[in-house]
Each structure stands twice: as structure tokens, then as C-alpha cells.
GROMACS .gro file of C-alpha atoms in nm:
model
  208
    1MET     CA    1  -0.139   0.293  -1.502
    2ASP     CA    2  -0.186   0.671  -1.475
    3ASP     CA    3  -0.565   0.633  -1.478
    4VAL     CA    4  -0.568   0.378  -1.192
    5ARG     CA    5  -0.543   0.527  -0.843
    6VAL     CA    6  -0.676   0.236  -0.635
    7VAL     CA    7  -0.586  -0.132  -0.665
    8LEU     CA    8  -0.807  -0.378  -0.479
    9ILE     CA    9  -0.668  -0.720  -0.391
   10GLY     CA   10  -0.927  -0.959  -0.252
   11GLY     CA   11  -0.906  -1.320  -0.147
   12THR     CA   12  -0.957  -1.557   0.141
   13SER     CA   13  -0.745  -1.566   0.457
   14ASN     CA   14  -0.386  -1.692   0.428
   15VAL     CA   15  -0.379  -1.667   0.050
   16GLY     CA   16  -0.098  -1.408   0.055
   17LYS     CA   17  -0.292  -1.083   0.006
   18SER     CA   18  -0.094  -0.870   0.250
   19THR     CA   19   0.247  -0.976   0.125
   20VAL     CA   20   0.155  -0.928  -0.241
   21ALA     CA   21  -0.020  -0.598  -0.171
   22ARG     CA   22   0.291  -0.455  -0.004
   23VAL     CA   23   0.502  -0.541  -0.310
   24VAL     CA   24   0.244  -0.395  -0.550
   25ALA     CA   25   0.214  -0.079  -0.342
   26GLN     CA   26   0.591  -0.035  -0.334
   27ARG     CA   27   0.618  -0.072  -0.710
   28LEU     CA   28   0.340   0.179  -0.774
   29GLY     CA   29   0.443   0.424  -0.503
   30PHE     CA   30   0.099   0.383  -0.345
   31ALA     CA   31  -0.007   0.353   0.017
   32HIS     CA   32  -0.099   0.005   0.142
   33ARG     CA   33  -0.390  -0.072   0.373
   34SER     CA   34  -0.595  -0.371   0.486
   35THR     CA   35  -0.972  -0.377   0.531
   36ASP     CA   36  -0.904  -0.553   0.863
   37LEU     CA   37  -0.801  -0.215   1.004
   38LEU     CA   38  -1.150  -0.075   0.943
   39ALA     CA   39  -1.328  -0.333   1.158
   40ARG     CA   40  -1.212  -0.681   1.242
   41HIS     CA   41  -1.431  -0.989   1.247
   42PRO     CA   42  -1.320  -1.268   1.486
   43GLY     CA   43  -0.978  -1.350   1.349
   44ARG     CA   44  -0.743  -1.645   1.351
   45PRO     CA   45  -0.819  -1.882   1.639
   46TRP     CA   46  -0.465  -1.991   1.721
   47ARG     CA   47  -0.191  -1.861   1.945
   48THR     CA   48   0.113  -1.670   1.824
   49PRO     CA   49   0.416  -1.548   2.024
   50GLU     CA   50   0.252  -1.205   2.038
   51ARG     CA   51  -0.109  -1.302   2.097
   52GLU     CA   52  -0.334  -1.543   2.284
   53VAL     CA   53  -0.670  -1.638   2.137
   54PRO     CA   54  -0.939  -1.418   2.296
   55ASP     CA   55  -1.222  -1.609   2.461
   56HIS     CA   56  -1.485  -1.462   2.230
   57VAL     CA   57  -1.288  -1.569   1.921
   58ALA     CA   58  -1.251  -1.926   2.047
   59GLU     CA   59  -1.622  -1.939   2.133
   60HIS     CA   60  -1.715  -1.805   1.788
   61TYR     CA   61  -1.545  -2.094   1.609
   62ARG     CA   62  -1.633  -2.352   1.872
   63SER     CA   63  -2.007  -2.283   1.879
   64LEU     CA   64  -2.100  -2.204   1.516
   65THR     CA   65  -2.142  -2.443   1.227
   66VAL     CA   66  -1.952  -2.378   0.903
   67ASP     CA   67  -2.272  -2.244   0.743
   68GLU     CA   68  -2.317  -2.007   1.038
   69LEU     CA   69  -1.953  -1.900   1.024
   70ILE     CA   70  -1.989  -1.812   0.654
   71ALA     CA   71  -2.314  -1.625   0.713
   72SER     CA   72  -2.154  -1.432   0.998
   73VAL     CA   73  -1.847  -1.320   0.803
   74LEU     CA   74  -2.045  -1.228   0.490
   75ASP     CA   75  -2.284  -1.022   0.703
   76HIS     CA   76  -1.983  -0.847   0.858
   77TYR     CA   77  -1.843  -0.764   0.513
   78GLU     CA   78  -2.180  -0.633   0.398
   79ARG     CA   79  -2.198  -0.397   0.696
   80LEU     CA   80  -1.839  -0.288   0.636
   81TRP     CA   81  -1.883  -0.212   0.266
   82PRO     CA   82  -1.996   0.155   0.298
   83ARG     CA   83  -1.674   0.236   0.485
   84ILE     CA   84  -1.466   0.052   0.225
   85GLU     CA   85  -1.639   0.236  -0.059
   86GLU     CA   86  -1.581   0.569   0.115
   87LEU     CA   87  -1.210   0.492   0.156
   88ILE     CA   88  -1.171   0.388  -0.208
   89THR     CA   89  -1.351   0.698  -0.333
   90ALA     CA   90  -1.134   0.925  -0.120
   91HIS     CA   91  -0.820   0.796  -0.290
   92ALA     CA   92  -0.964   0.753  -0.639
   93THR     CA   93  -1.124   1.091  -0.698
   94GLU     CA   94  -0.947   1.407  -0.809
   95GLY     CA   95  -0.850   1.623  -0.514
   96GLY     CA   96  -0.913   1.335  -0.276
   97ALA     CA   97  -0.666   1.171  -0.039
   98GLY     CA   98  -0.373   1.243  -0.270
   99THR     CA   99  -0.167   0.925  -0.294
  100GLY     CA  100  -0.286   0.611  -0.465
  101LEU     CA  101  -0.390   0.312  -0.257
  102VAL     CA  102  -0.350  -0.064  -0.264
  103LEU     CA  103  -0.632  -0.198  -0.048
  104GLU     CA  104  -0.640  -0.568   0.038
  105GLY     CA  105  -0.875  -0.784   0.236
  106SER     CA  106  -1.130  -1.063   0.239
  107ALA     CA  107  -1.399  -0.797   0.281
  108LEU     CA  108  -1.361  -0.701  -0.087
  109TRP     CA  109  -1.653  -0.915  -0.194
  110PRO     CA  110  -1.653  -0.932  -0.578
  111ALA     CA  111  -2.025  -0.870  -0.631
  112ARG     CA  112  -2.006  -0.553  -0.425
  113VAL     CA  113  -1.704  -0.428  -0.618
  114ALA     CA  114  -1.863  -0.510  -0.954
  115GLU     CA  115  -2.189  -0.328  -0.883
  116SER     CA  116  -2.025  -0.012  -0.749
  117THR     CA  117  -1.927   0.286  -0.963
  118LEU     CA  118  -1.570   0.310  -0.835
  119PRO     CA  119  -1.364   0.554  -1.045
  120ARG     CA  120  -1.001   0.485  -1.139
  121THR     CA  121  -1.009   0.150  -0.962
  122ALA     CA  122  -0.883  -0.194  -1.062
  123ALA     CA  123  -0.962  -0.516  -0.876
  124VAL     CA  124  -0.795  -0.856  -0.864
  125TRP     CA  125  -0.868  -1.156  -0.642
  126LEU     CA  126  -0.601  -1.400  -0.527
  127THR     CA  127  -0.679  -1.770  -0.498
  128ALA     CA  128  -0.475  -2.074  -0.401
  129ASP     CA  129  -0.535  -2.445  -0.385
  130HIS     CA  130  -0.704  -2.544  -0.059
  131SER     CA  131  -0.402  -2.758   0.030
  132VAL     CA  132  -0.176  -2.450   0.008
  133VAL     CA  133  -0.398  -2.251   0.244
  134ARG     CA  134  -0.425  -2.549   0.479
  135ASP     CA  135  -0.047  -2.591   0.495
  136ARG     CA  136  -0.001  -2.221   0.572
  137VAL     CA  137  -0.254  -2.233   0.855
  138HIS     CA  138  -0.102  -2.551   0.997
  139ARG     CA  139   0.244  -2.395   0.998
  140SER     CA  140   0.124  -2.069   1.150
  141GLY     CA  141  -0.077  -2.246   1.420
  142HIS     CA  142   0.182  -2.523   1.487
  143TYR     CA  143  -0.090  -2.776   1.416
  144MET     CA  144   0.125  -3.084   1.478
  145THR     CA  145   0.199  -2.984   1.837
  146ALA     CA  146  -0.135  -2.817   1.911
  147THR     CA  147  -0.391  -2.953   2.157
  148ASP     CA  148  -0.705  -3.127   2.035
  149GLU     CA  149  -0.906  -2.814   2.116
  150GLU     CA  150  -0.664  -2.590   1.926
  151ARG     CA  151  -0.676  -2.823   1.626
  152HIS     CA  152  -1.056  -2.822   1.635
  153LEU     CA  153  -1.063  -2.442   1.617
  154MET     CA  154  -0.811  -2.439   1.331
  155ASP     CA  155  -1.015  -2.702   1.147
  156LYS     CA  156  -1.329  -2.487   1.179
  157PHE     CA  157  -1.139  -2.179   1.059
  158LEU     CA  158  -1.007  -2.374   0.760
  159ALA     CA  159  -1.352  -2.509   0.673
  160ARG     CA  160  -1.488  -2.153   0.670
  161THR     CA  161  -1.187  -2.028   0.472
  162GLU     CA  162  -1.222  -2.298   0.207
  163ARG     CA  163  -1.598  -2.243   0.177
  164TYR     CA  164  -1.542  -1.868   0.145
  165GLN     CA  165  -1.286  -1.914  -0.132
  166THR     CA  166  -1.515  -2.148  -0.326
  167LEU     CA  167  -1.800  -1.896  -0.309
  168MET     CA  168  -1.572  -1.602  -0.388
  169ALA     CA  169  -1.399  -1.767  -0.684
  170GLY     CA  170  -1.733  -1.872  -0.830
  171THR     CA  171  -1.861  -1.515  -0.802
  172VAL     CA  172  -1.545  -1.371  -0.956
  173ASP     CA  173  -1.568  -1.609  -1.251
  174SER     CA  174  -1.940  -1.559  -1.305
  175LEU     CA  175  -1.891  -1.181  -1.319
  176GLY     CA  176  -1.595  -1.202  -1.556
  177LEU     CA  177  -1.357  -1.044  -1.304
  178ARG     CA  178  -0.985  -1.113  -1.268
  179ARG     CA  179  -0.822  -1.360  -1.036
  180VAL     CA  180  -0.460  -1.464  -0.996
  181ASP     CA  181  -0.318  -1.786  -0.852
  182GLY     CA  182  -0.116  -1.695  -0.544
  183GLY     CA  183  -0.017  -2.049  -0.447
  184GLY     CA  184   0.188  -2.331  -0.588
  185GLY     CA  185   0.516  -2.202  -0.453
  186ARG     CA  186   0.520  -1.900  -0.683
  187PRO     CA  187   0.756  -1.622  -0.563
  188VAL     CA  188   0.580  -1.315  -0.426
  189THR     CA  189   0.738  -1.102  -0.697
  190GLU     CA  190   0.588  -1.327  -0.965
  191VAL     CA  191   0.242  -1.304  -0.812
  192ALA     CA  192   0.280  -0.925  -0.788
  193ASP     CA  193   0.378  -0.918  -1.157
  194ALA     CA  194   0.061  -1.111  -1.243
  195VAL     CA  195  -0.153  -0.873  -1.035
  196LEU     CA  196  -0.002  -0.568  -1.205
  197ALA     CA  197  -0.053  -0.727  -1.547
  198ALA     CA  198  -0.420  -0.789  -1.465
  199VAL     CA  199  -0.454  -0.430  -1.343
  200GLY     CA  200  -0.296  -0.298  -1.660
  201GLU     CA  201  -0.528  -0.505  -1.878
  202GLN     CA  202  -0.855  -0.410  -1.713
  203ARG     CA  203  -0.809  -0.042  -1.622
  204MET     CA  204  -1.150  -0.001  -1.469
  205THR     CA  205  -1.215   0.366  -1.544
  206ARG     CA  206  -1.582   0.389  -1.458
  207GLY     CA  207  -1.676   0.738  -1.352
  208VAL     CA  208  -1.369   0.908  -1.505
   0.00000   0.00000   0.00000
């Protein structure tokens, strides 16, 4: 692992990226960061104890079709990519940001990662059965007690999430990249083990 300074963990929303990334970062002694902190696209359209759904977020999911939602988020990730690439390079190059980095986020689109000359970088994408992601969203958004409007917004979010994962997984597979199943009730430590094993096997050392 000495030649890997950046680990990328991609995947759709609610697939477990953040939780797994924290475990991987702890094991490697790396920093952990999410691409969401660079620039956030309209997020989860359901209430939490800490947060109400902003009007513009509700309107985003209410007014757009699933095709438009996908186009919107992919366009956002495309515009965000130069900042992601700059962050990766800063941690991956000699004399850069110092500590290694585990960077996770849906914005790590596989085609972009594959075509970039990222030194000392390994990438893995998490996937999960659609039913697993759906159950997680329903629990988080208290779907059973939500209003019809709240359920409609969650349903639109889920439709976009499932479409994104289908497109992402197909791209990962077509490019011969690595993906790990993060669902099925697997413990986080087991998923982290699988991610680290995939990182160890690929050791993407382009540019070294």
C-alpha cells in the first residue's frame, strides 16, 4: 500500500460510502473527505431532526422527470470534476498535501477517473441491491409515517438513485474497474476489508 496515497470510493447515495470510507481511512491513517463538501447538488428531500427540506430542493425533485434529474446530477459532477482532480493530485503527488486521503462521493464518475492520469491512486465503487438502498431511504425518511408529498419526493429521489447506480455499475464493468457489494447485511468492517483488498490488487500507479 506504500505506493497508494489516495483511495477513491464511489457509489450512489445511501450505499454506505461515508461509513466505509471512515473505516478505510482509519485503517490506513489517511484523512477522510466527501466530494459533497466541494459543492453540493440538491440533496436528500426528506426531513431529519436537524434539517428541514429547503424549498429549492423540494421543487427540484417535484418538477423534474427522472431523466432530467439524472442529467442534472451528471452535469453537476462534470462541472465539479476539475476540483476533484485538483484535490486528488494534491494528496497523491510527492511534496503535496502530506497525508494520504480517502475521498468518497457519488461525484466520482468512473469514466472520469479511468481517463485521468491520477498518480498513486486506487478507485473502488460500492454497489448494493436496489431494495437495500430503498430500505435505507425509507428508514431515514420515515416513509411509513410521511405525508403523500414527502413520499412522492422520496420516490423521485429513489428513482434517480437507482438509475444512477445502474448507469454507474455498467460503466464500471465496461471499463474493467473494481466494485464491491456494500449491501446484503454485510458488516461495515467486512466491506472495508473488501475495499482494501481491491485497492491492494489494483495499485493504480499511473504517473509514478
